[in-house]
Coordinates of C-alpha atoms and ligand atoms in Angstrom, one line a residue:
X239 CA 14.1 -34.6 3.0
X240 CA 14.6 -33.9 -0.5
X241 CA 17.2 -30.9 -0.6
X242 CA 16.5 -29.2 -4.1
X243 CA 12.5 -29.5 -3.1
X244 CA 13.4 -27.6 0.1
X245 CA 14.9 -24.7 -1.5
X246 CA 12.6 -23.8 -4.5
X247 CA 9.9 -21.2 -4.5
X248 CA 6.7 -22.2 -3.2
X249 CA 3.0 -20.5 -3.3
X250 CA 1.7 -19.2 0.0
X251 CA -1.6 -17.7 0.6
X252 CA -2.2 -15.2 3.4
X253 CA -5.8 -15.4 4.3
X254 CA -7.2 -11.9 5.7
X255 CA -10.6 -10.5 6.7
X256 CA -12.4 -8.9 3.8
X257 CA -11.4 -5.1 3.3
X258 CA -7.6 -5.8 4.8
X259 CA -6.3 -7.1 1.5
X260 CA -4.6 -4.2 0.4
X261 CA -3.3 -3.9 3.9
X262 CA -1.6 -7.5 4.2
X263 CA -0.3 -6.7 0.4
X264 CA 1.3 -3.9 1.8
X265 CA 2.9 -5.5 4.7
X266 CA 3.9 -8.3 2.5
X267 CA 5.6 -6.0 0.2
X268 CA 7.4 -4.4 3.2
X269 CA 8.7 -7.6 4.0
X270 CA 10.2 -8.1 0.4
X271 CA 7.9 -10.9 -0.2
X272 CA 6.5 -9.9 -3.6
X273 CA 2.6 -10.8 -3.0
X274 CA 0.7 -11.0 -6.3
X275 CA -2.9 -9.4 -6.8
X276 CA -4.9 -9.9 -3.8
X277 CA -8.3 -11.6 -4.1
X278 CA -11.1 -11.3 -1.8
X279 CA -10.1 -12.3 1.6
X280 CA -6.8 -13.4 0.5
X281 CA -3.1 -12.4 -0.7
X282 CA -1.1 -15.1 -2.5
X283 CA 3.0 -14.5 -2.5
X284 CA 6.0 -16.8 -3.4
X285 CA 9.2 -17.7 -1.8
X286 CA 11.1 -20.5 -0.1
X287 CA 10.6 -21.5 3.4
X288 CA 12.2 -18.5 4.9
X289 CA 9.5 -16.7 3.3
X290 CA 6.8 -18.5 4.9
X291 CA 8.5 -18.3 8.2
X292 CA 9.0 -14.6 7.9
X293 CA 5.4 -14.0 6.7
X294 CA 4.2 -16.1 10.0
X295 CA 6.5 -13.9 12.5
X296 CA 5.9 -10.7 11.1
X297 CA 2.7 -10.2 9.3
X298 CA 0.0 -8.2 11.6
X299 CA -3.3 -8.2 10.0
X300 CA -3.0 -11.6 8.1
X301 CA -5.4 -14.6 9.6
X302 CA -3.6 -17.3 8.7
X303 CA -0.5 -18.3 6.1
X304 CA -1.1 -21.4 3.9
X305 CA 1.5 -23.4 1.9
X306 CA -0.4 -24.2 -1.2
X307 CA 0.2 -27.7 -2.3
X308 CA -2.1 -28.0 -5.4
X309 CA -5.3 -26.8 -7.0
X310 CA -7.3 -29.0 -9.3
X311 CA -10.9 -29.6 -10.4
X312 CA -13.0 -31.9 -8.5
X313 CA -16.5 -32.6 -10.0
X314 CA -17.4 -35.4 -7.7
X315 CA -16.0 -37.3 -4.5
X316 CA -13.8 -39.5 -6.3
X317 CA -12.1 -36.5 -8.3
X318 CA -11.4 -35.2 -4.9
X319 CA -9.7 -38.3 -3.4
X320 CA -7.8 -38.7 -6.8
X321 CA -6.6 -35.1 -6.7
X322 CA -5.4 -35.1 -3.1
X323 CA -3.8 -38.6 -3.3
X324 CA -1.5 -37.3 -6.2
X325 CA -0.2 -34.5 -4.0
X326 CA 3.4 -34.9 -2.8
X327 CA 2.4 -35.6 1.0
X328 CA 5.7 -37.5 1.9
X329 CA 7.7 -34.1 1.4
X330 CA 5.8 -33.0 4.7
X331 CA 5.2 -35.9 6.8
X332 CA 7.3 -38.3 8.6
X333 CA 6.3 -41.7 9.7
X334 CA 5.1 -40.3 13.1
X335 CA 3.5 -36.9 12.3
X336 CA -0.3 -36.6 13.0
X337 CA -2.8 -34.5 10.9
X338 CA -6.0 -33.2 10.7
X339 CA -8.1 -31.9 7.6
X340 CA -10.4 -28.8 8.0
X341 CA -12.8 -28.4 4.6
X342 CA -14.7 -25.3 3.6
X343 CA -17.2 -26.2 0.8
X344 CA -19.1 -23.6 -1.2
X345 CA -21.5 -24.2 -4.5
X346 CA -20.2 -27.6 -5.2
X347 CA -23.0 -29.8 -7.5
X348 CA -22.5 -32.8 -5.2
X349 CA -20.4 -32.2 -2.4
X350 CA -22.4 -30.4 0.1
X351 CA -21.0 -31.7 3.3
X352 CA -17.7 -30.2 4.3
X353 CA -17.3 -33.2 7.0
X354 CA -17.4 -35.6 4.2
X355 CA -15.1 -33.4 1.8
X356 CA -12.7 -33.7 4.5
X357 CA -13.2 -37.5 5.0
X358 CA -12.1 -37.9 1.2
X359 CA -9.0 -35.7 1.5
X360 CA -7.9 -37.4 4.9
X361 CA -8.1 -40.9 3.1
X362 CA -6.3 -39.5 0.4
X363 CA -3.4 -38.3 2.6
X364 CA -3.3 -41.6 4.6
X365 CA -3.3 -44.0 1.9
X366 CA -0.7 -42.1 0.1
X367 CA 1.7 -41.9 3.3
X368 CA 0.9 -45.8 4.0
X369 CA 2.3 -46.4 0.3
X370 CA 5.5 -44.8 1.2
X371 CA 5.9 -45.4 4.7
X372 CA 3.9 -48.8 5.4
X373 CA 1.8 -47.3 8.2
X374 CA -1.1 -45.1 8.1
X375 CA -0.7 -42.0 10.1
X376 CA -2.5 -40.9 13.1
X377 CA -5.0 -38.3 12.9
X378 CA -5.2 -35.8 15.9
X379 CA -8.2 -33.3 15.5
X380 CA -7.2 -31.4 18.7
X381 CA -3.5 -30.9 18.4
X382 CA -2.2 -32.2 15.1
X383 CA 1.5 -31.6 13.8
X384 CA 0.1 -30.9 10.1
X385 CA -3.1 -29.0 9.6
X386 CA -4.4 -29.8 6.1
X387 CA -6.8 -27.2 4.5
X388 CA -9.4 -27.9 1.8
X389 CA -11.2 -25.2 0.0
X390 CA -13.6 -26.4 -2.4
X391 CA -15.4 -23.7 -4.2
X392 CA -17.5 -24.8 -7.0
X393 CA -15.7 -27.7 -8.3
X394 CA -12.3 -25.7 -7.9
X395 CA -10.3 -27.7 -5.0
X396 CA -7.2 -26.1 -3.6
X397 CA -5.2 -28.0 -0.8
X398 CA -2.5 -26.4 1.5
X399 CA -1.2 -26.5 4.9
X400 CA -1.5 -24.1 7.5
X401 CA 1.8 -23.0 8.1
X402 CA 1.0 -21.1 11.3
X403 CA -2.4 -22.1 13.0
X404 CA -4.6 -19.0 13.5
X405 CA -2.3 -15.7 13.9
X406 CA -4.9 -14.1 16.1
X407 CA -3.9 -16.5 18.5
X408 CA -0.7 -14.3 19.9
X409 CA -1.4 -15.8 23.2
X410 CA -1.5 -12.6 25.1
X411 CA -5.2 -12.5 25.5
X412 CA -5.3 -13.9 29.2
X413 CA -8.4 -12.3 30.3
X414 CA -11.5 -11.1 27.9
X415 CA -14.6 -9.3 28.0
X416 CA -17.7 -9.6 25.8
X417 CA -17.0 -8.7 22.1
X418 CA -13.4 -8.4 22.0
X419 CA -12.0 -7.4 18.8
X420 CA -9.8 -10.1 17.0
X421 CA -6.2 -9.4 17.2
X422 CA -5.4 -9.5 13.5
X423 CA -8.6 -7.2 12.9
X424 CA -7.3 -4.7 15.0
X425 CA -3.8 -4.6 13.9
X426 CA -5.2 -4.3 10.5
X427 CA -7.5 -1.4 11.3
X428 CA -4.8 0.3 12.9
X429 CA -2.4 -0.1 9.6
X430 CA -5.4 1.2 7.4
X431 CA -5.6 4.2 9.6
X432 CA -2.1 4.7 8.9
X433 CA -0.7 4.2 12.6
X434 CA 2.6 3.9 12.8
X435 CA 3.5 4.9 16.6
X436 CA 4.5 8.4 15.7
X437 CA 1.0 10.5 16.9
X438 CA -0.5 9.8 19.9
X439 CA -3.0 7.1 20.1
X440 CA -6.4 6.8 22.5
X441 CA -9.1 4.0 22.4
X442 CA -11.6 5.2 24.7
X443 CA -13.7 2.2 24.5
X444 CA -10.6 -0.1 25.3
X445 CA -12.3 -3.4 26.6
X446 CA -9.8 -6.0 26.8
X447 CA -7.1 -3.5 25.5
X448 CA -6.7 -5.3 22.0
X449 CA -6.5 -1.9 19.8
X450 CA -4.0 -0.4 22.6
X451 CA -1.9 -3.7 22.8
X452 CA -1.6 -4.2 19.1
X453 CA -0.7 -0.3 18.9
X454 CA 2.0 -0.8 21.4
X455 CA 3.4 -3.9 19.2
X456 CA 3.4 -1.6 15.9
X457 CA 4.6 1.4 18.0
X458 CA 7.5 -0.6 19.7
X459 CA 8.4 -2.6 16.2
X460 CA 7.4 -5.6 18.0
X461 CA 6.7 -8.4 15.6
X462 CA 3.5 -10.4 16.5
X463 CA 5.3 -13.6 16.2
X464 CA 7.7 -12.8 18.9
X465 CA 5.1 -12.4 21.6
X466 CA 3.6 -15.8 20.9
X467 CA 3.0 -18.1 23.6
X468 CA 2.7 -21.4 21.4
X469 CA 4.8 -22.6 18.9
X470 CA 4.0 -22.3 15.1
X471 CA 2.6 -25.0 13.3
X472 CA 5.8 -25.2 11.2
X473 CA 7.9 -26.1 14.1
X474 CA 6.7 -29.3 14.5
X475 CA 7.1 -30.3 10.9
X476 CA 9.7 -32.7 10.1
X477 CA 11.6 -30.5 7.6
X478 CA 11.5 -27.5 10.2
X479 CA 14.5 -25.5 9.6
X480 CA 15.3 -24.2 13.0
X481 CA 18.6 -22.2 12.3
X482 CA 16.6 -20.2 9.5
X483 CA 14.0 -19.5 12.0
X484 CA 16.1 -18.5 14.7
X485 CA 17.6 -15.9 12.4
X486 CA 14.6 -14.5 11.4
X487 CA 13.5 -14.2 15.0
X488 CA 16.8 -12.1 15.6
X489 CA 16.2 -10.3 12.7
X490 CA 12.7 -9.4 14.0
X491 CA 14.0 -8.6 17.4
X492 CA 16.4 -6.0 15.9
X493 CA 13.7 -4.2 14.8
X494 CA 12.7 -3.2 18.0
X495 CA 12.5 0.3 19.0
X496 CA 11.0 2.9 22.0
X497 CA 7.5 4.1 21.3
X498 CA 7.7 8.0 20.6
X499 CA 4.2 8.7 21.6
X500 CA 1.5 8.1 24.2
X501 CA -0.9 5.1 24.0
X502 CA -3.9 5.6 26.4
X503 CA -6.7 3.2 26.5
X504 CA -9.9 4.0 28.7
X505 CA -13.1 2.1 29.5
X506 CA -16.0 2.9 31.8
X507 CA -15.9 -0.8 33.2
X508 CA -13.2 -1.7 36.0
X509 CA -13.4 -5.2 35.0
X510 CA -12.7 -4.8 31.6
X511 CA -9.5 -2.3 32.7
X512 CA -8.3 -5.6 34.7
X513 CA -8.2 -7.7 31.7
X514 CA -6.7 -4.8 29.7
X515 CA -3.8 -4.7 31.9
X516 CA -3.2 -8.3 32.3
X517 CA -3.3 -8.7 28.4
X518 CA -1.0 -6.0 28.1
X519 CA 1.6 -7.4 30.6
X520 CA 1.1 -11.0 28.9
X521 CA 2.3 -9.0 25.7
X522 CA 5.1 -7.2 27.3
X523 CA 3.7 -4.2 26.5
X524 CA 2.7 -2.7 29.8
X525 CA 5.4 0.0 29.8
X526 CA 4.1 1.7 27.0
X527 CA 0.4 2.0 27.6
X528 CA -1.6 4.0 30.0
X529 CA -5.0 2.5 31.0
X530 CA -7.4 4.4 32.8
X531 CA -11.2 4.5 34.0
X532 CA -13.1 6.9 32.0
X533 CA -16.5 7.5 30.6
X534 CA -16.0 8.1 27.0
X535 CA -18.5 11.0 27.4
X536 CA -15.6 12.7 29.0
X537 CA -12.8 11.6 26.5
X538 CA -10.2 14.2 26.1
X539 CA -7.4 13.5 23.3
X540 CA -4.2 12.9 24.9
X541 CA -2.1 14.6 22.3
X542 CA -1.9 16.9 19.2
X543 CA -2.9 15.2 16.1
X544 CA -4.0 12.1 18.1
X545 CA -5.3 9.1 16.3
X546 CA -8.4 7.8 18.0
X547 CA -9.3 4.2 17.0
X548 CA -12.6 2.5 19.0
X549 CA -14.9 -0.1 18.6
X550 CA -17.4 1.2 21.0
X551 CA -20.5 -1.2 22.1
X552 CA -22.8 -2.1 19.3
X553 CA -25.7 -3.3 21.2
X554 CA -25.1 -7.3 20.7
X555 CA -23.3 -8.4 24.0
X556 CA -20.8 -5.4 24.9
X557 CA -23.1 -2.5 26.3
X558 CA -26.2 -4.3 26.4
X559 CA -28.5 -2.2 28.5
X560 CA -27.1 1.2 27.8
X561 CA -28.8 4.0 26.1
X562 CA -26.5 3.4 23.0
X563 CA -28.0 6.4 20.8
X564 CA -27.4 8.7 23.8
X565 CA -23.9 7.3 24.2
X566 CA -22.7 7.6 20.6
X567 CA -24.0 11.1 20.7
X568 CA -22.3 12.0 23.8
X569 CA -19.1 10.5 22.6
X570 CA -19.5 12.7 19.3
X571 CA -19.8 15.7 21.5
X572 CA -16.5 14.8 23.3
X573 CA -14.7 14.4 20.1
X574 CA -15.9 17.9 19.0
X575 CA -15.2 19.8 22.3
X576 CA -12.0 17.8 23.5
X577 CA -10.2 16.3 20.4
X578 CA -9.2 19.0 18.0
X579 CA -6.8 18.2 15.3
X580 CA -7.6 14.2 15.9
X581 CA -8.7 11.9 13.4
X582 CA -10.8 9.5 14.8
X583 CA -11.8 5.8 13.5
X584 CA -15.0 4.0 14.7
X585 CA -15.7 0.4 13.9
X586 CA -19.3 0.2 13.8
X587 CA -21.7 -2.6 12.9
X588 CA -25.0 -0.7 13.4
X589 CA -25.4 2.3 10.9
X590 CA -28.3 3.8 12.9
X591 CA -25.8 4.1 16.1
X592 CA -23.0 5.4 13.6
X593 CA -25.3 8.3 12.7
X594 CA -25.8 9.4 16.3
X595 CA -22.1 10.4 16.6
X596 CA -23.6 13.2 14.7
X597 CA -20.2 13.9 12.5
X598 CA -19.8 13.7 8.9
X599 CA -17.8 10.7 8.3
X600 CA -14.7 11.6 5.6
X601 CA -14.7 7.9 4.7
X602 CA -16.6 4.6 5.2
X603 CA -14.5 1.5 5.0
X604 CA -16.3 -1.7 4.5
X605 CA -15.0 -4.2 7.0
X606 CA -15.9 -7.9 8.1
X607 CA -15.9 -8.3 11.6
X608 CA -16.3 -12.2 11.5
X609 CA -19.3 -12.9 9.6
X610 CA -20.5 -9.3 10.5
X611 CA -20.1 -6.5 7.8
X612 CA -19.2 -3.4 9.3
X613 CA -18.1 0.3 8.5
X614 CA -14.7 1.8 9.7
X615 CA -15.9 5.4 10.1
X616 CA -13.3 8.0 9.6
X617 CA -13.7 11.6 11.2
X618 CA -11.8 14.6 10.9
X619 CA -11.7 16.8 13.8
X620 CA -10.9 20.5 12.8
X621 CA -8.6 22.1 15.2
X622 CA -9.8 24.8 17.2
X623 CA -13.1 25.0 15.7
X624 CA -13.9 21.6 17.5
X625 CA -16.0 20.2 14.4
X626 CA -15.4 18.1 11.2
X627 CA -15.1 20.1 8.2
X628 CA -18.1 21.3 6.6
X629 CA -19.1 21.5 2.9
X630 CA -16.4 23.3 0.9
X631 CA -14.3 23.8 3.5
X632 CA -10.7 22.4 3.8
X633 CA -9.1 20.3 6.6
X634 CA -6.0 22.5 5.9
X635 CA -4.2 24.6 8.3
X636 CA -5.4 22.6 11.1
X637 CA -2.7 20.5 11.7
X638 CA -4.0 17.8 9.5
X639 CA -3.4 17.5 5.8
X640 CA -5.5 16.6 3.0
X641 CA -2.5 15.1 1.7
X642 CA -3.0 12.3 4.1
X643 CA -6.1 11.5 2.7
X644 CA -6.3 8.9 0.1
X645 CA -4.7 11.3 -2.7
X646 CA -2.7 14.1 -1.8
X647 CA -4.4 17.6 -2.1
X648 CA -2.1 18.9 -4.6
X649 CA -0.6 16.0 -6.5
X650 CA -0.7 18.1 -10.0
X651 CA 2.9 17.9 -11.8
X652 CA 3.7 18.4 -15.1
X653 CA 6.9 19.0 -16.6
X654 CA 8.9 22.2 -15.4
X655 CA 7.7 25.1 -17.9
X656 CA 7.1 23.1 -20.9
X657 CA 4.2 21.2 -19.7
X658 CA 1.8 19.9 -22.4
X659 CA 1.9 22.6 -24.7
X660 CA 5.4 23.9 -23.9
X661 CA 8.6 24.2 -25.3
X662 CA 10.8 21.1 -26.2
X663 CA 8.0 18.6 -26.1
X664 CA 8.9 15.3 -26.9
X665 CA 7.0 13.0 -29.3
X666 CA 3.5 12.1 -27.8
X667 CA 3.2 8.6 -26.5
X668 CA 0.3 6.5 -26.4
X669 CA -1.5 6.9 -23.4
X670 CA -3.8 4.3 -21.5
X671 CA -5.3 4.0 -18.1
X672 CA -5.6 0.8 -16.3
X673 CA -6.3 -0.3 -12.6
X674 CA -3.1 0.0 -10.4
X675 CA -1.2 -3.5 -10.4
X676 CA 1.0 -4.2 -7.2
X677 CA 4.4 -3.8 -9.5
X678 CA 3.5 -0.4 -10.2
X679 CA 4.0 1.1 -6.5
X680 CA 8.0 0.9 -6.6
X681 CA 7.8 3.2 -9.7
X682 CA 5.2 5.3 -8.4
X683 CA 7.3 5.6 -5.2
X684 CA 10.3 6.9 -7.0
X685 CA 8.0 9.5 -9.0
X686 CA 7.2 11.3 -5.8
X687 CA 10.5 10.8 -4.3
X688 CA 11.9 13.1 -7.0
X689 CA 12.5 16.2 -5.4
X690 CA 11.8 18.3 -8.4
X691 CA 8.2 16.7 -8.7
X692 CA 8.1 17.2 -4.9
X693 CA 8.9 20.7 -5.1
X694 CA 6.6 21.2 -8.3
X695 CA 3.4 19.6 -6.2
X696 CA 4.4 21.2 -2.8
X697 CA 4.2 17.7 -1.4
X698 CA 6.8 16.2 0.7
X699 CA 8.2 12.7 -0.5
X700 CA 6.8 9.8 1.7
X701 CA 9.3 7.0 2.9
X702 CA 8.6 3.6 1.6
X703 CA 6.4 2.3 4.7
X704 CA 4.2 5.8 4.7
X705 CA 3.8 5.4 0.9
X706 CA 2.6 1.8 1.1
X707 CA 0.5 2.5 4.0
X708 CA -0.8 5.4 2.0
X709 CA -1.6 3.1 -1.1
X710 CA -3.3 0.5 1.2
X711 CA -5.5 2.9 2.2
X712 CA -6.3 4.0 -1.3
X713 CA -6.9 0.4 -2.6
X714 CA -9.0 -0.6 0.3
X715 CA -11.3 2.4 -0.2
X716 CA -14.1 1.5 -2.6
X717 CA -14.9 5.5 -2.8
X718 CA -11.7 6.3 -4.4
X719 CA -11.2 5.9 -7.8
X720 CA -7.6 5.4 -9.0
X721 CA -5.9 4.5 -12.3
X722 CA -2.0 3.8 -13.3
X723 CA -1.2 5.8 -16.3
X724 CA 0.7 4.2 -19.1
X725 CA 2.6 5.9 -21.5
X726 CA 3.7 3.4 -24.6
X727 CA 3.1 0.7 -22.1
X728 CA 5.5 1.9 -19.4
X729 CA 4.0 3.1 -16.1
X730 CA 4.1 7.0 -16.1
X731 CA 1.9 7.9 -13.1
X732 CA -1.3 7.7 -11.3
X733 CA -4.5 9.5 -11.2
X734 CA -6.7 9.6 -8.1
X735 CA -10.3 10.7 -7.5
X736 CA -11.4 11.3 -3.9
X737 CA -13.8 12.7 -1.4
X738 CA -17.4 13.0 -0.4
X739 CA -19.7 13.1 -3.4
X740 CA -20.4 16.8 -3.7
X741 CA -16.8 17.5 -3.3
X742 CA -14.9 15.0 -5.3
X743 CA -11.4 15.9 -6.0
X744 CA -8.9 14.7 -8.6
X745 CA -5.0 14.9 -8.6
X746 CA -2.6 13.0 -10.5
X747 CA 1.4 12.2 -10.3
X748 CA 3.3 12.0 -13.5
X749 CA 7.0 10.8 -13.6
X750 CA 9.5 13.4 -14.7
X751 CA 10.9 11.4 -17.3
X752 CA 7.0 11.8 -19.0
X753 CA 6.9 15.5 -18.5
X754 CA 6.0 17.9 -21.7
X755 CA 4.9 15.1 -24.0
X756 CA 1.3 15.6 -23.4
X757 CA 1.1 12.7 -20.9
X758 CA -0.9 14.4 -18.2
X759 CA -3.3 16.3 -20.1
X760 CA -4.4 12.9 -22.1
X761 CA -4.6 11.0 -19.1
X762 CA -6.6 13.5 -17.2
X763 CA -8.9 13.8 -20.2
X764 CA -9.4 9.9 -20.5
X765 CA -9.9 10.0 -16.4
X766 CA -12.7 12.4 -16.8
X767 CA -14.2 10.1 -19.2
X768 CA -14.2 7.4 -16.8
X769 CA -15.6 9.3 -13.8
X770 CA -19.2 9.7 -13.6
X771 CA -19.5 13.0 -11.3
X772 CA -21.1 16.3 -12.6
X773 CA -18.5 18.6 -10.7
X774 CA -14.9 18.1 -9.6
X775 CA -12.2 20.2 -7.9
X776 CA -8.7 20.2 -8.1
X777 CA -5.7 22.0 -6.3
X778 CA -2.5 23.2 -7.5
X779 CA 0.3 24.9 -6.3
X780 CA 0.6 28.7 -7.9
X781 CA 4.3 28.0 -9.1
X782 CA 3.2 24.9 -10.7
X783 CA 2.3 26.8 -14.0
X784 CA 2.5 23.7 -16.2
X785 CA 0.1 21.4 -14.4
X786 CA -2.6 24.4 -14.1
X787 CA -2.3 24.6 -17.9
X788 CA -2.9 20.8 -18.1
X789 CA -6.0 21.2 -16.0
X790 CA -7.5 24.5 -17.7
X791 CA -6.9 22.4 -21.1
X792 CA -9.1 19.7 -19.6
X793 CA -12.0 22.2 -18.8
X794 CA -11.1 23.3 -15.3
X795 CA -11.2 26.8 -14.3
X796 CA -10.0 28.8 -11.5
X797 CA -12.6 29.3 -8.9
X798 CA -10.6 30.3 -5.8
X799 CA -7.1 30.2 -4.0
X800 CA -5.7 29.3 -0.8
X801 CA -2.7 28.3 1.5
X802 CA -2.7 24.8 2.5
X803 CA -0.2 22.8 4.2
X804 CA 0.2 19.3 2.8
X805 CA 2.1 16.1 4.0
X806 CA 4.2 15.3 6.5
X807 CA 6.1 17.6 7.6
X808 CA 3.7 20.1 6.7
X809 CA 4.6 21.8 3.5
X810 CA 2.7 24.9 3.0
X811 CA 1.9 26.7 -0.4
X812 CA -0.3 28.9 -2.1
X813 CA -2.8 27.2 -4.5
X814 CA -5.5 27.8 -7.0
X815 CA -8.7 25.9 -6.9
X816 CA -10.1 24.8 -10.0
X817 CA -13.4 23.5 -10.7
X818 CA -14.7 21.4 -13.6
X819 CA -18.4 20.7 -14.4
X820 CA -19.3 18.3 -17.1
X821 CA -20.8 19.9 -20.2
X822 CA -24.3 19.4 -20.8
X823 CA -25.3 16.7 -23.1
X824 CA -26.8 18.4 -26.4
X825 CA -29.5 15.8 -27.7
Ligands
SAM1493 C1 -17.2 -3.9 21.9 S1 -16.4 -3.6 23.6 C2 -14.6 -3.2 23.4 C3 -13.8 -4.6 23.1 C4 -12.4 -3.9 22.7 N1 -11.8 -3.5 21.7 C5 -11.7 -5.3 23.0 O1 -11.0 -5.8 22.0 O2 -11.7 -5.9 23.9 C6 -17.2 -2.1 24.3 C7 -16.6 -1.5 25.5 O3 -17.0 -0.2 25.7 C8 -17.3 0.0 27.0 N2 -18.1 0.9 27.4 C9 -19.5 0.7 27.4 N3 -19.8 2.0 27.6 C10 -18.7 3.0 27.9 C11 -18.8 4.2 28.4 N4 -19.8 5.1 28.6 N5 -17.4 4.6 28.4 C12 -16.5 4.0 28.2 N6 -16.5 2.6 28.0 C13 -17.5 2.2 28.0 C14 -17.6 -1.4 27.5 O4 -17.3 -1.7 28.8 C15 -16.8 -2.4 26.6 O5 -15.3 -2.8 27.2

């Protein structure tokens, strides 16, 4: 194998269910793999072989990891053959390597049949290899050594190698039930919900146990690749670097820990529970999960601050025959009665059924379960009062914190006493807003870690993992508006707007080095111009005089005050609530 070629950086594509791009982006960043900007259904990243192996071993929510070999224009079949023929196939094949080609074709002017497109690429690969090795390689559609993937979208062709095979095939699903959740989607939903193993977890419609098993893998720090029963595709490639791979396996094993909170799966069907227990055993996770037979209408939260994540039957296969509207209503009632302080996420493919839950969703996150567009509905249960917060109420004081919503409740920070109009302002920089880019996150992370800023905002800093999970949620939520603030072209902070339509809240965070120079006021004023809501709210800690002045300069008026706990561990502070109303336009 050519040595230098094997150490150079390559371009990988992590494919992902639509709606989970930010989650996988966050996972890649956490692994130090420098992802590029996500596109619908995929997140690119760069690196050597080690990066590819690590991604296959550790990513929870990605469907596949592809190694991109080339991109080219192919307006006709001959162009597709020529483009594919020109790629460096001998770098990946030995004389006896078998292969198969898988193609997806969309919107091409003349190539409409994916089988024909795959055939063209197969011929190109075979001809290229025969020219080097003197023999045509064998095609093995069932169990090839190398899987070649063609995406032909319009006339733009991308050819890649599938590094691992489908990552959802962890190998622990030894028994199944109707409509089981895909393992990578289940993991992605858990990460989207911010699950990290610290809160108690429950799935009251657990079926074959996928969500519980993925939760146990997260809580025990077990990389999904470690439980995999079949070899990764790349382990059969001629250039496979076993020593590198074994080192990564050891590194992944070293991350294992004891889960600190209970994981509970329940289902009304005894056969589902048998499947769930066998699957958990196959994953090596039995020790951490309690499965029990229980009707979800009698659901009781297993602990304070519990996270409930579930996909109840939606009337296709699972649950057919049941009175599903009545079941959803009764389950909503059980949440109200027995799950105070919990946050519940339900994956639902049927909006009419979702309405029957009878709770107001704090968020509705679009997600694709295979071809089916679903919503992941988030419900926050108020502690003690056994209901979700009503209009104008805050979840504060409930053991939950609005700080865990996309955009902390109290985000306003502007420098010490000087603020914008204060003493010793520096020269006023040019302020611009733009959508966030992946490279902004490490800078924003440092801003919120600054103890002085955290004190002014009365918001405890997050660690890197929690920070990324929080931003993955923000970026995945189409209801949240977010901008990066640039001061003279440098990343100076961020602005967020979130919440239900009638209670939209804004918050911002400006790095300390930009305090006292009018950055927050200009940025917020520009943001108000972008937002289209007639009324907005903001919360500011009473001691944060400068931030209150920023808000007032932008037209916010104090409309109330409250004491609230934000962040983890919760930090209490007295706050002003400010309201902004769009001025009537005069004709
Ligand atoms: C869509 S499946 C869940 C699949 C699961 N996420 C998995 O990956 O296998 C819905 C499950 O709800 C269960 N179910 C239906 N009615 C129920 C009820 N009243 N109480 C509890 N579970 C119920 C069914 O037995 C089924 O296992």
